[in-house]
XYZ file of N, CA and C in Angstrom:
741
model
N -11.972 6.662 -24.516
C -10.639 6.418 -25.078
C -9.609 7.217 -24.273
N -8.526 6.322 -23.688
C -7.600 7.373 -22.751
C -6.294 7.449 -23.871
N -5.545 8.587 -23.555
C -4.650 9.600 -24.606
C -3.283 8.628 -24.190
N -2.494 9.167 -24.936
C -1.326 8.115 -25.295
C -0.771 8.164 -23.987
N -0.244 7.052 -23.253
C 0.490 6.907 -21.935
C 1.847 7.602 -22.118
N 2.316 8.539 -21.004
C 3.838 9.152 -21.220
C 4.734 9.021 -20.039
N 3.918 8.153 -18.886
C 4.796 7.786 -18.057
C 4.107 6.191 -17.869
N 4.657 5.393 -16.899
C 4.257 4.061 -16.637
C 4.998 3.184 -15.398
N 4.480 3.750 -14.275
C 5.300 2.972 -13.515
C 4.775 1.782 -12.542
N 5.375 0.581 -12.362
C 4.839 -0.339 -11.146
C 4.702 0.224 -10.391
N 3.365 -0.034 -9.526
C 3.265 0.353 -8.055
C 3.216 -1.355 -7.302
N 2.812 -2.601 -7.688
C 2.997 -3.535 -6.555
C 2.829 -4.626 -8.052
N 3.391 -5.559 -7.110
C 3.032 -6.961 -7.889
C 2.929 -8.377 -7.093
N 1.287 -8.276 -6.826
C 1.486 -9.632 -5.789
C 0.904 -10.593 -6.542
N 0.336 -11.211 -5.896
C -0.308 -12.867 -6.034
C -1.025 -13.020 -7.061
N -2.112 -11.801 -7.177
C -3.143 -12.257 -8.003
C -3.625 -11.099 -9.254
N -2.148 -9.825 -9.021
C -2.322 -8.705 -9.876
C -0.693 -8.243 -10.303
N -0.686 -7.720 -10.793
C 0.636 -6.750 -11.277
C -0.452 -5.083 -11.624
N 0.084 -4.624 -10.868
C -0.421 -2.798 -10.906
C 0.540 -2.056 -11.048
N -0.251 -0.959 -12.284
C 1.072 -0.390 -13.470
C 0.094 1.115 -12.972
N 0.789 2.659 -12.666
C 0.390 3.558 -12.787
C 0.606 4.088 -13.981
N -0.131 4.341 -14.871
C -0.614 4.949 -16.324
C -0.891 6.329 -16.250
N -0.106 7.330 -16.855
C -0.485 8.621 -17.120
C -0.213 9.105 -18.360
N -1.096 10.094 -18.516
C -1.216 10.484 -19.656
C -1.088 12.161 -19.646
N -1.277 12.599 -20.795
C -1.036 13.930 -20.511
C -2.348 15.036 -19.826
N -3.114 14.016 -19.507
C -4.758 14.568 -18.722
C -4.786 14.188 -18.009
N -4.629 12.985 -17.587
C -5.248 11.878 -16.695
C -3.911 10.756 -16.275
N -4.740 10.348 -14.905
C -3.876 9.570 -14.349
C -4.659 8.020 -13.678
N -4.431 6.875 -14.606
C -5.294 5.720 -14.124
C -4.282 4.566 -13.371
N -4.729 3.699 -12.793
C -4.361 2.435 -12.463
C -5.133 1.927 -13.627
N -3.402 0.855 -13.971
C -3.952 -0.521 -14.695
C -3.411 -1.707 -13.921
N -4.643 -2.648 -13.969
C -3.997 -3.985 -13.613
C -4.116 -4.938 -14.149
N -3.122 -5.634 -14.193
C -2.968 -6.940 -15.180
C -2.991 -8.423 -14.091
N -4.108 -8.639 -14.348
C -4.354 -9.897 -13.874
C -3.805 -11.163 -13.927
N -3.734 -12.230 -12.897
C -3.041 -13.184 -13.334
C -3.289 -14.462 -12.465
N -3.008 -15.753 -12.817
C -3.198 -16.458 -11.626
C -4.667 -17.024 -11.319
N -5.806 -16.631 -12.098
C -7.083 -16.424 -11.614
C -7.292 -17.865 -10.823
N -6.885 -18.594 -12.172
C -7.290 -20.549 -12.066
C -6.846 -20.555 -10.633
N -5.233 -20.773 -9.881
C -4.622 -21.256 -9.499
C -5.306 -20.609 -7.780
N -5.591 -19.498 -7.993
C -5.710 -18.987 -6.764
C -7.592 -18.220 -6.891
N -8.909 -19.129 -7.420
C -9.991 -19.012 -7.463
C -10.624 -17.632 -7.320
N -9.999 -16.565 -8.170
C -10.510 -15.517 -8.277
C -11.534 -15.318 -9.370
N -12.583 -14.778 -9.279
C -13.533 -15.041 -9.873
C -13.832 -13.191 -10.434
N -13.509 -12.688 -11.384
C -12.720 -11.390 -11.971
C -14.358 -11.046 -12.293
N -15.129 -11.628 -12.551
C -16.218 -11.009 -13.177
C -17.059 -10.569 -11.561
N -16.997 -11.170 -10.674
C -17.518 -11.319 -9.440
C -16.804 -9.745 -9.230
N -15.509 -9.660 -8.606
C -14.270 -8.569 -8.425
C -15.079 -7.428 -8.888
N -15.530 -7.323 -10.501
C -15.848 -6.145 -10.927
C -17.344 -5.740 -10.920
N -17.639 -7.059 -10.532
C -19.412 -6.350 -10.022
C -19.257 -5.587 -8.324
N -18.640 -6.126 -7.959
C -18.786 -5.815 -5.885
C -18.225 -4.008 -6.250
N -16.783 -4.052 -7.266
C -16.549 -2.877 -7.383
C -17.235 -1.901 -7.633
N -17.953 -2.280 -8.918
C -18.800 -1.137 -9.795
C -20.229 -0.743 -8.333
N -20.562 -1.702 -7.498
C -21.418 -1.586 -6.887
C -20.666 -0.858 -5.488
N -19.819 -0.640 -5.062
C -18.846 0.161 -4.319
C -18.524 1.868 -4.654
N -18.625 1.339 -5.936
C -17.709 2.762 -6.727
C -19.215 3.586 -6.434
N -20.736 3.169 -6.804
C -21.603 3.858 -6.466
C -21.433 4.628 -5.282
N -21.110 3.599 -4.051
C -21.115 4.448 -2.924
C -19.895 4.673 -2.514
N -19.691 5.207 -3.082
C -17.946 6.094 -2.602
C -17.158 5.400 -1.386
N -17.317 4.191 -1.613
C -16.498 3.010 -1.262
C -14.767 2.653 -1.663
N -15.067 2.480 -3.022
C -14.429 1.963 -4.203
C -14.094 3.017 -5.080
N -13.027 3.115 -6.122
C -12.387 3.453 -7.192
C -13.566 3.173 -8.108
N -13.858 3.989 -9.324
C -14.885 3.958 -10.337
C -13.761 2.870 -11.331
N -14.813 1.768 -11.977
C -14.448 1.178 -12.416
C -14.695 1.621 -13.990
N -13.186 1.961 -14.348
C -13.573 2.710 -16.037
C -13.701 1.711 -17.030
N -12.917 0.879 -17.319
C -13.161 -0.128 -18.276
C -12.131 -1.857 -17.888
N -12.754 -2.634 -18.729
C -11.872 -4.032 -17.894
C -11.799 -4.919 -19.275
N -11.447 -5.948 -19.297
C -11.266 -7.018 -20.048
C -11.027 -8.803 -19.260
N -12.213 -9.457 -18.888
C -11.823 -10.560 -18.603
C -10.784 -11.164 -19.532
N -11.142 -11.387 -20.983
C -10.137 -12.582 -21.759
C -9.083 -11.905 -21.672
N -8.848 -10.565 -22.013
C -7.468 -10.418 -22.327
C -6.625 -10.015 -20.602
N -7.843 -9.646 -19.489
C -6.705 -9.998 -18.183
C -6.558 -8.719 -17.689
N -7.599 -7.971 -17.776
C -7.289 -6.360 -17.428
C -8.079 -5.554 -17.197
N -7.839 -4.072 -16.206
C -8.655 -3.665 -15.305
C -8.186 -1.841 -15.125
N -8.635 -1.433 -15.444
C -8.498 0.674 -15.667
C -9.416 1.107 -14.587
N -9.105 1.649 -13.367
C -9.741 2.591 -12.545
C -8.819 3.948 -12.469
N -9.320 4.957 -11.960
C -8.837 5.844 -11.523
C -7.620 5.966 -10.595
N -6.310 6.631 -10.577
C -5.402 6.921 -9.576
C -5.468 7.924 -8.666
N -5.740 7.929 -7.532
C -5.878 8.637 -6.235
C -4.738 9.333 -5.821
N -4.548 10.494 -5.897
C -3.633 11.366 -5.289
C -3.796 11.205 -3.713
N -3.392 10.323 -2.935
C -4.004 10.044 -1.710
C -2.755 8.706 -0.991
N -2.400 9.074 -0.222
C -1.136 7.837 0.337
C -2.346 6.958 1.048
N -1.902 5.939 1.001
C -2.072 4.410 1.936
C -2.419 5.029 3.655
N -2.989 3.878 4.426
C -3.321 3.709 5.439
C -1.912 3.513 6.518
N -1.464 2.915 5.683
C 0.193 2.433 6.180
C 1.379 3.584 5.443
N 0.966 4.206 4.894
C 1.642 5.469 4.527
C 1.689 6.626 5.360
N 0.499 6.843 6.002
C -0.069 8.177 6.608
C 1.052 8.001 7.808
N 1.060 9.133 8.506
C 2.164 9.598 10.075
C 1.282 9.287 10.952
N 0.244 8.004 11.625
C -0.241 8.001 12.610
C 0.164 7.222 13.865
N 0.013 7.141 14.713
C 0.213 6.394 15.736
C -0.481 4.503 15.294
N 0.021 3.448 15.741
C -0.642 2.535 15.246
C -2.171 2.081 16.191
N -2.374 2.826 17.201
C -3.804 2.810 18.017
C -4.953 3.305 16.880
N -4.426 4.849 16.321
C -4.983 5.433 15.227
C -5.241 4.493 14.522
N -4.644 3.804 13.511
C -4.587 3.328 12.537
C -5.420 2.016 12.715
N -5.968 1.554 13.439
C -6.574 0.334 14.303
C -7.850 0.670 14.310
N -7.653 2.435 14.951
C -9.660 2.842 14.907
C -10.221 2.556 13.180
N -9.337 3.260 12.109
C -9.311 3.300 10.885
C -9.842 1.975 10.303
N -8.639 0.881 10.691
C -9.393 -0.009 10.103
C -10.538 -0.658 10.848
N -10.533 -0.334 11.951
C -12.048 -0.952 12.468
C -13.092 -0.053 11.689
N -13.087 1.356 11.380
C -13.759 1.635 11.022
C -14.257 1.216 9.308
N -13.392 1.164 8.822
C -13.827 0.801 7.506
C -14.143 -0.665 7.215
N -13.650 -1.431 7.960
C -13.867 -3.190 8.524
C -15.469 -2.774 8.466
N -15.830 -2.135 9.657
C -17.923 -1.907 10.057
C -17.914 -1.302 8.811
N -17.509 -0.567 7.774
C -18.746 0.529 6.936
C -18.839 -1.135 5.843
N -17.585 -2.062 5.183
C -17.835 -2.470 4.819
C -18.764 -3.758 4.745
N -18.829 -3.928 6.096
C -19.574 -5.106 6.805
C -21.212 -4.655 6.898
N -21.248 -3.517 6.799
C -22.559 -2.555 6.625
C -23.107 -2.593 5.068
N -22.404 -2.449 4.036
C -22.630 -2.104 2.885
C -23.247 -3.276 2.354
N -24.621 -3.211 1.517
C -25.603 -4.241 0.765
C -24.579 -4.202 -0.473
N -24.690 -5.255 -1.020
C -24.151 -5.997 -2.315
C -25.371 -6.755 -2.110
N -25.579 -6.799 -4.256
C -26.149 -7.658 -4.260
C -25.799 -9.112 -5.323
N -24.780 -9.754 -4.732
C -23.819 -10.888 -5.400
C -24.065 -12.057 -4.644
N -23.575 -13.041 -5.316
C -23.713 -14.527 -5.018
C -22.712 -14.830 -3.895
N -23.156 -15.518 -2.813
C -22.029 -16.413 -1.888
C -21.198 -16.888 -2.778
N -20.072 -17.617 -1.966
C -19.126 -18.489 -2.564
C -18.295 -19.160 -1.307
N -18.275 -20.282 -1.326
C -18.083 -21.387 -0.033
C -16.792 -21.458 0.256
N -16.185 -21.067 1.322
C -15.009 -20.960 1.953
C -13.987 -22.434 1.831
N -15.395 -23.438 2.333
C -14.731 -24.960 2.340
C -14.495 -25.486 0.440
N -15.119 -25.319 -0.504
C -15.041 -25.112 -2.044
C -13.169 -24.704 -1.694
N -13.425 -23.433 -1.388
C -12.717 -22.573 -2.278
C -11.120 -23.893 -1.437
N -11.067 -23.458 -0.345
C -9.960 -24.403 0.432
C -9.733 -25.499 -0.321
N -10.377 -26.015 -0.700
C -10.300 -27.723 -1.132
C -9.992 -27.330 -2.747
N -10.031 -26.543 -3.292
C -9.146 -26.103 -4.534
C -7.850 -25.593 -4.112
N -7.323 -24.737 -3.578
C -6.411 -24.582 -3.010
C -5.300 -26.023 -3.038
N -6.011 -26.924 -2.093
C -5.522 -27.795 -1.901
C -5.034 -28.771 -2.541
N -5.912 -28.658 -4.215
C -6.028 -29.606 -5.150
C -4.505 -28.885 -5.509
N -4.569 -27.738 -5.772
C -3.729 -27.154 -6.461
C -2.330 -27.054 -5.949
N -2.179 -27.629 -4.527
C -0.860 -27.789 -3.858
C -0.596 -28.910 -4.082
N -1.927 -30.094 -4.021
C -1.099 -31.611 -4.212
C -0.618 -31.896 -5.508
N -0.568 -30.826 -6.752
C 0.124 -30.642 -8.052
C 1.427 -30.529 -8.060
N 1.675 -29.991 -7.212
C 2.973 -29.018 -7.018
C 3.900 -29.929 -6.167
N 2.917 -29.773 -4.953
C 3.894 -30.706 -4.099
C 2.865 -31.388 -2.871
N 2.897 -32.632 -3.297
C 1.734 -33.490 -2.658
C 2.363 -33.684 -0.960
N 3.256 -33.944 -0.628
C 4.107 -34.166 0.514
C 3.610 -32.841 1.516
N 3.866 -31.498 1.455
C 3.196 -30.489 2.079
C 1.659 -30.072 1.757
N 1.246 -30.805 0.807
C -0.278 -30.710 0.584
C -0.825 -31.720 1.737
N -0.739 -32.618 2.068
C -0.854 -33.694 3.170
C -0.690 -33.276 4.625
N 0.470 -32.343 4.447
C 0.569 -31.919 5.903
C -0.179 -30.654 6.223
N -1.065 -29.706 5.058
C -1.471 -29.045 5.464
C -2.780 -29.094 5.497
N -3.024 -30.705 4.718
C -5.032 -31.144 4.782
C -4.971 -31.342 6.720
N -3.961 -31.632 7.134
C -4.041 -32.446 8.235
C -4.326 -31.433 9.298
N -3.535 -29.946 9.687
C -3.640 -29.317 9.864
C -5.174 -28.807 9.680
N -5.810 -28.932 9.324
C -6.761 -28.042 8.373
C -7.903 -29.047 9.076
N -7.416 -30.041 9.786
C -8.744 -30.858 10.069
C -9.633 -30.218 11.595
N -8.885 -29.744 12.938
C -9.800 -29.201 13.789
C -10.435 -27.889 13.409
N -9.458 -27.404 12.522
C -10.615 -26.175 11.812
C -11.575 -26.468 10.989
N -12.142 -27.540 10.656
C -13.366 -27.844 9.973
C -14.475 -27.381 10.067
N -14.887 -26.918 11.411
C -16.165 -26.334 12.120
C -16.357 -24.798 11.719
N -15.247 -23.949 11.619
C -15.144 -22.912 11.852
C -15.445 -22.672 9.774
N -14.893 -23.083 8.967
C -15.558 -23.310 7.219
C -16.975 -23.915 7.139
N -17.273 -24.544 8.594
C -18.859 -25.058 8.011
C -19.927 -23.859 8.377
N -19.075 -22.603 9.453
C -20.024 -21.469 9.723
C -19.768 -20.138 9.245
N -19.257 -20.834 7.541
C -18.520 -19.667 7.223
C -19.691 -18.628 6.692
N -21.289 -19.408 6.680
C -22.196 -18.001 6.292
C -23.164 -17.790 7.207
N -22.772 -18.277 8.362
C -23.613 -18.299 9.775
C -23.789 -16.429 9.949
N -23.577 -15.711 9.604
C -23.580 -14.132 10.002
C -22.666 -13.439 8.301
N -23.584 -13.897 7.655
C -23.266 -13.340 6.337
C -23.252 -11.886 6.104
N -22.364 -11.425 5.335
C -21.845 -10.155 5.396
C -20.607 -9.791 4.165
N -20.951 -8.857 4.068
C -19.783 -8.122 2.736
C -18.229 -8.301 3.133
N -17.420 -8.694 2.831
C -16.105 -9.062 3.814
C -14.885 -8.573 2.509
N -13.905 -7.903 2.675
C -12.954 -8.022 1.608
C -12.316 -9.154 1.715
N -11.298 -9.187 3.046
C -10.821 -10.545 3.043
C -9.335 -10.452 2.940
N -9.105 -9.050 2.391
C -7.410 -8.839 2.467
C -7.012 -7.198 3.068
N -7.852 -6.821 3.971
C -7.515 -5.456 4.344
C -6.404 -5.038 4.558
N -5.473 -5.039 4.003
C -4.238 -4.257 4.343
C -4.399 -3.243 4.422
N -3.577 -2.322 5.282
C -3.605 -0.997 5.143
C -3.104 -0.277 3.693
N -2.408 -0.954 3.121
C -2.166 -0.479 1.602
C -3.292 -0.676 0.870
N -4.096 -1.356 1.454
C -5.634 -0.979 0.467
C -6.618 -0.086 1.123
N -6.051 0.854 1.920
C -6.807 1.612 2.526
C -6.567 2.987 1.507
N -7.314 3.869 1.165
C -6.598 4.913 0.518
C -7.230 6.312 1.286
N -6.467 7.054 2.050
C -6.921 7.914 2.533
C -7.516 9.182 1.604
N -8.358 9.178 1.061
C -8.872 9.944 0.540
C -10.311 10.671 1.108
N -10.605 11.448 0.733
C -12.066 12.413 1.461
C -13.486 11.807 0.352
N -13.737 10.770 0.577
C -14.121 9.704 1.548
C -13.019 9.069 1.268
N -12.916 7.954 2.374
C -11.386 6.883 2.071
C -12.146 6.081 1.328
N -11.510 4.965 -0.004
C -11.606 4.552 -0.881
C -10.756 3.402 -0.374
N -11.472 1.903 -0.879
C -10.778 0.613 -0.589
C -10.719 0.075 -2.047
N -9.545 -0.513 -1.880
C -9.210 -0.859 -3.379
C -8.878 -2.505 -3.235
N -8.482 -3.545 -4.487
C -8.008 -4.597 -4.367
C -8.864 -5.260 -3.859
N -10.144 -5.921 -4.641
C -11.485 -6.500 -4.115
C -11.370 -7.773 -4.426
N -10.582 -8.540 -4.637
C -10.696 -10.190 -5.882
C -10.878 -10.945 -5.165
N -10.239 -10.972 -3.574
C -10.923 -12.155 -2.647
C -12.417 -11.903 -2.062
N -13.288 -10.393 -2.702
C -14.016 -10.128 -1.700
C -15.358 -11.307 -1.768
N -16.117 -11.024 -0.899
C -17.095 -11.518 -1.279
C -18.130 -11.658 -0.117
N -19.347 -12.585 -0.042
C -20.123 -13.107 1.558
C -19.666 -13.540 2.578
N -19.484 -13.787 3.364
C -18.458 -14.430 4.115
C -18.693 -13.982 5.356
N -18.256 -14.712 6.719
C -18.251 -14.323 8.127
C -17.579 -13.077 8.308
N -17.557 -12.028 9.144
C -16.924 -10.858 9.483
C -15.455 -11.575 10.385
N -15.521 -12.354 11.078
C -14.443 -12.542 11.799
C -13.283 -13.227 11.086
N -13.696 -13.507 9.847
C -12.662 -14.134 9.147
C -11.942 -12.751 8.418
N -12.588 -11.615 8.555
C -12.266 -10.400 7.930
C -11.579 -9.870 8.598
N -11.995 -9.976 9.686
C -11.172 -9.241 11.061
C -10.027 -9.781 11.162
N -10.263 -11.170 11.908
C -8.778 -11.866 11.733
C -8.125 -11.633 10.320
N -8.586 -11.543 9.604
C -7.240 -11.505 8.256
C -6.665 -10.179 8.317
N -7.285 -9.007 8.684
C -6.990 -7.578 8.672
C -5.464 -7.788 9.873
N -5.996 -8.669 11.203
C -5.117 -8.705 12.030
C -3.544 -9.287 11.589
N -3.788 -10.037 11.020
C -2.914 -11.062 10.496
C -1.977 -9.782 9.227
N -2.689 -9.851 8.198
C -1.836 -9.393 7.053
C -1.207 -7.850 7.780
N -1.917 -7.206 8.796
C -1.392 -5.617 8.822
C -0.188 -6.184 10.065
N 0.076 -7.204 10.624
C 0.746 -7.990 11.830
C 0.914 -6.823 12.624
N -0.443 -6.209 13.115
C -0.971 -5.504 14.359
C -0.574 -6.708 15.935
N 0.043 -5.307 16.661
C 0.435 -5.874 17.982
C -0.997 -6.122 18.969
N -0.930 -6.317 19.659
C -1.521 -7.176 20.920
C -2.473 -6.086 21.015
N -1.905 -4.794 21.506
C -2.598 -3.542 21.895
C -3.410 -3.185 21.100
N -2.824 -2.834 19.437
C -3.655 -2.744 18.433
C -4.626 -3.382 17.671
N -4.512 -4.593 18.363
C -5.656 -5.790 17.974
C -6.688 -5.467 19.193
N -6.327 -5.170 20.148
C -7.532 -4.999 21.227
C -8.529 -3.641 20.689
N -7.907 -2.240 20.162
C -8.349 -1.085 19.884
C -9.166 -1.760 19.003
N -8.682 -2.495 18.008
C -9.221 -2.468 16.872
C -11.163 -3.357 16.863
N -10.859 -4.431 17.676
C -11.569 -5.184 18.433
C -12.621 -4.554 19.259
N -12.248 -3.500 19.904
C -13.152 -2.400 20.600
C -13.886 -1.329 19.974
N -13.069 -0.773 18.919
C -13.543 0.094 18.309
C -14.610 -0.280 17.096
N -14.538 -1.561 16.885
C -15.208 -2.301 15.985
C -16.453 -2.554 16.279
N -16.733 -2.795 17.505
C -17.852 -3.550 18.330
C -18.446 -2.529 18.623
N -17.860 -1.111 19.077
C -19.131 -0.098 19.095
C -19.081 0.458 17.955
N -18.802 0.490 16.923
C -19.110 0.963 15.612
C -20.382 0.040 15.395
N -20.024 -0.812 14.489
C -20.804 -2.368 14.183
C -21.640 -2.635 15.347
N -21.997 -2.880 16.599
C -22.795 -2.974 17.495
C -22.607 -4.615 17.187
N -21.517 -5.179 17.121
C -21.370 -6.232 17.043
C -20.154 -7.118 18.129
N -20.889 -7.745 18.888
C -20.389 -8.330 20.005
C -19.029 -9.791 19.201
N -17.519 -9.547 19.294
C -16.843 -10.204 18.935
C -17.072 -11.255 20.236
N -17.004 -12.138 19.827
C -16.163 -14.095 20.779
C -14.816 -14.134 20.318
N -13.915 -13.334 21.494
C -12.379 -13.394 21.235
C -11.848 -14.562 21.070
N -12.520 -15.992 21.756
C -11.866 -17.401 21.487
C -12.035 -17.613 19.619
N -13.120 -17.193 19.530
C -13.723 -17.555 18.321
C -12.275 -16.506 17.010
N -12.301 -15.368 17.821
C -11.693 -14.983 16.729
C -10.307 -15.086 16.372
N -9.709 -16.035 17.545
C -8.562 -16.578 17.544
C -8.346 -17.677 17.348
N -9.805 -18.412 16.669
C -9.247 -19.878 15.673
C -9.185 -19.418 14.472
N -10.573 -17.845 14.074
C -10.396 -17.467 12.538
C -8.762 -17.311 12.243
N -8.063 -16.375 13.457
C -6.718 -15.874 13.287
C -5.593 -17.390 12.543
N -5.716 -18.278 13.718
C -4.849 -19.544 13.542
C -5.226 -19.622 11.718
N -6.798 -19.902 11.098
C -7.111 -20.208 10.234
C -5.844 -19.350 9.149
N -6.642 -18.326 9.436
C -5.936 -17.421 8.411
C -4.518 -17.397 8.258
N -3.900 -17.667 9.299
C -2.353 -18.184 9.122
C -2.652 -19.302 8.852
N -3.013 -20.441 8.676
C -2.821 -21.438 7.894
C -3.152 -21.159 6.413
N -4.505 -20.550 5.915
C -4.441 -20.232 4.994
C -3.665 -19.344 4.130
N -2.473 -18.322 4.738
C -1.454 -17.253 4.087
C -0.275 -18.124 3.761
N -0.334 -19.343 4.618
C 1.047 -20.627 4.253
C 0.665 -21.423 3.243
N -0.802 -21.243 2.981
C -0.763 -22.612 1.473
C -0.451 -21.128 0.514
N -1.064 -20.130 0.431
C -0.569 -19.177 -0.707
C 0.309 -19.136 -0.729
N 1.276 -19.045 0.021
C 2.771 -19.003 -0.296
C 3.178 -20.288 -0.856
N 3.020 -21.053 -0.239
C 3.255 -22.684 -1.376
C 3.243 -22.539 -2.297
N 1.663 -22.161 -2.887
C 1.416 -22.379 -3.920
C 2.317 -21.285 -5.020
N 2.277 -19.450 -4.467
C 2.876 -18.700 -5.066
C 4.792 -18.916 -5.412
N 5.064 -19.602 -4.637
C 6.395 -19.896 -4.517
C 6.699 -21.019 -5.370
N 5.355 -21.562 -6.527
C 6.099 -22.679 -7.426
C 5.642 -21.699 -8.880
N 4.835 -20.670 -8.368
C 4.509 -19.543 -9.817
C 5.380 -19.183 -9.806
N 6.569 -18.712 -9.024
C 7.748 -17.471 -9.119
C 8.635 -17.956 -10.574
């Protein structure tokens, strides 16, 4: 049972959460209020197993208590700034996330796949609701990348899927937070999205790329990881579609 809240402030409100910092006169938690699940295929019970199995290994935030029906989620608050907070150089910040990109690409879960091409083709359902005219133009788009969703578990692996550096939390161990897209999935679709959402320059995509490959001992195909990239910008333009008829 946590003690009566005496402060309460937003810290972010995106797509698929609203996060409220909760303190009390002991303690200091994140709450998040969920939202959106249907529209944007988050699967909340999935979210809080990968966590609770994270939080073991000092991965993840300990997951204190949750509520699917009613839409809600209590971990711990980290006295600890962001990845994109810290004073580093952005080369630094590149080793960082390569490094935590490999620990998570390393880490056993033991959870169910979930199909990239599925999940897209809901997406899609859910744009031709809204607005069928740019749902059309973005199936169309979406057609030479077909190959690249049919190998989406060809090198299966733990992937978050939204690495921002604001979900990096520098803490002693660093702690990754904001898991709802995570799941099985190719590493290069991880990579490219890390590239994409942190909109790392040229230089810092190469560090990151390098530093990754001798961590991970995993040989990137730069062509390859520059259709995931294209992908993933196609896929950050249907979320916005779609988020831009929730507003």
């Amino acid at each position: 049972m946590i003690g009566q809240p005496c402060e309460i402030h937003l810290l972010a409100s995106g797509q698929s959460n609203q996060t409220l910092r909760l303190r009390t006169d002991t303690e200091d938690y994140v709450l998040k209020r969920w939202r959106y699940e249907q529209v944007f295929a988050v699967d909340r019970e999935l979210e809080v197993s990968i966590q609770k199995e994270l939080a073991q290994q000092a991965l993840a935030p300990e997951v204190l208590a949750y509520d699917a029906k009613q839409g809600w989620f209590l971990q711990p608050y980290y006295q600890a700034p962001s990845l994109q907070q810290v004073t580093l150089s952005p080369l630094i910040k590149a080793t960082v996330l390569a490094e935590t990109l490999s620990k998570i690409h390393n880490t056993r879960v033991d959870i169910p796949a979930w199909s990239m091409s599925e999940r897209v083709e809901h997406y899609l359902q859910q744009l031709r609701s809204v607005n069928s005219a740019v749902a059309a133009q973005m199936s169309q788009k979406l057609v030479p990348m077909q190959p690249l969703l049919e190998d989406w578990l060809s090198y299966p692996v733990l992937c978050h899927n939204d690495l921002s550096m604001n979900h990096i939390l520098m803490a002693d161990p660093i702690r990754v937070i904001d898991w709802e897209y995570a799941g099985i999935g190719h590493p290069l679709f991880d990579i490219a999205s890390a590239i994409i959402v942190n909109e790392l320059s040229d230089q810092a995509s190469v560090r990151l790329i390098t530093e990754y490959e001798k961590i991970a001992h995993y040989q990137i195909d730069r062509q390859r990881l520059a259709q995931w990239c294209e992908f993933v910008e196609w896929l950050n333009k249907v979320w916005q579609h779609l988020f831009r008829h929730l507003s």
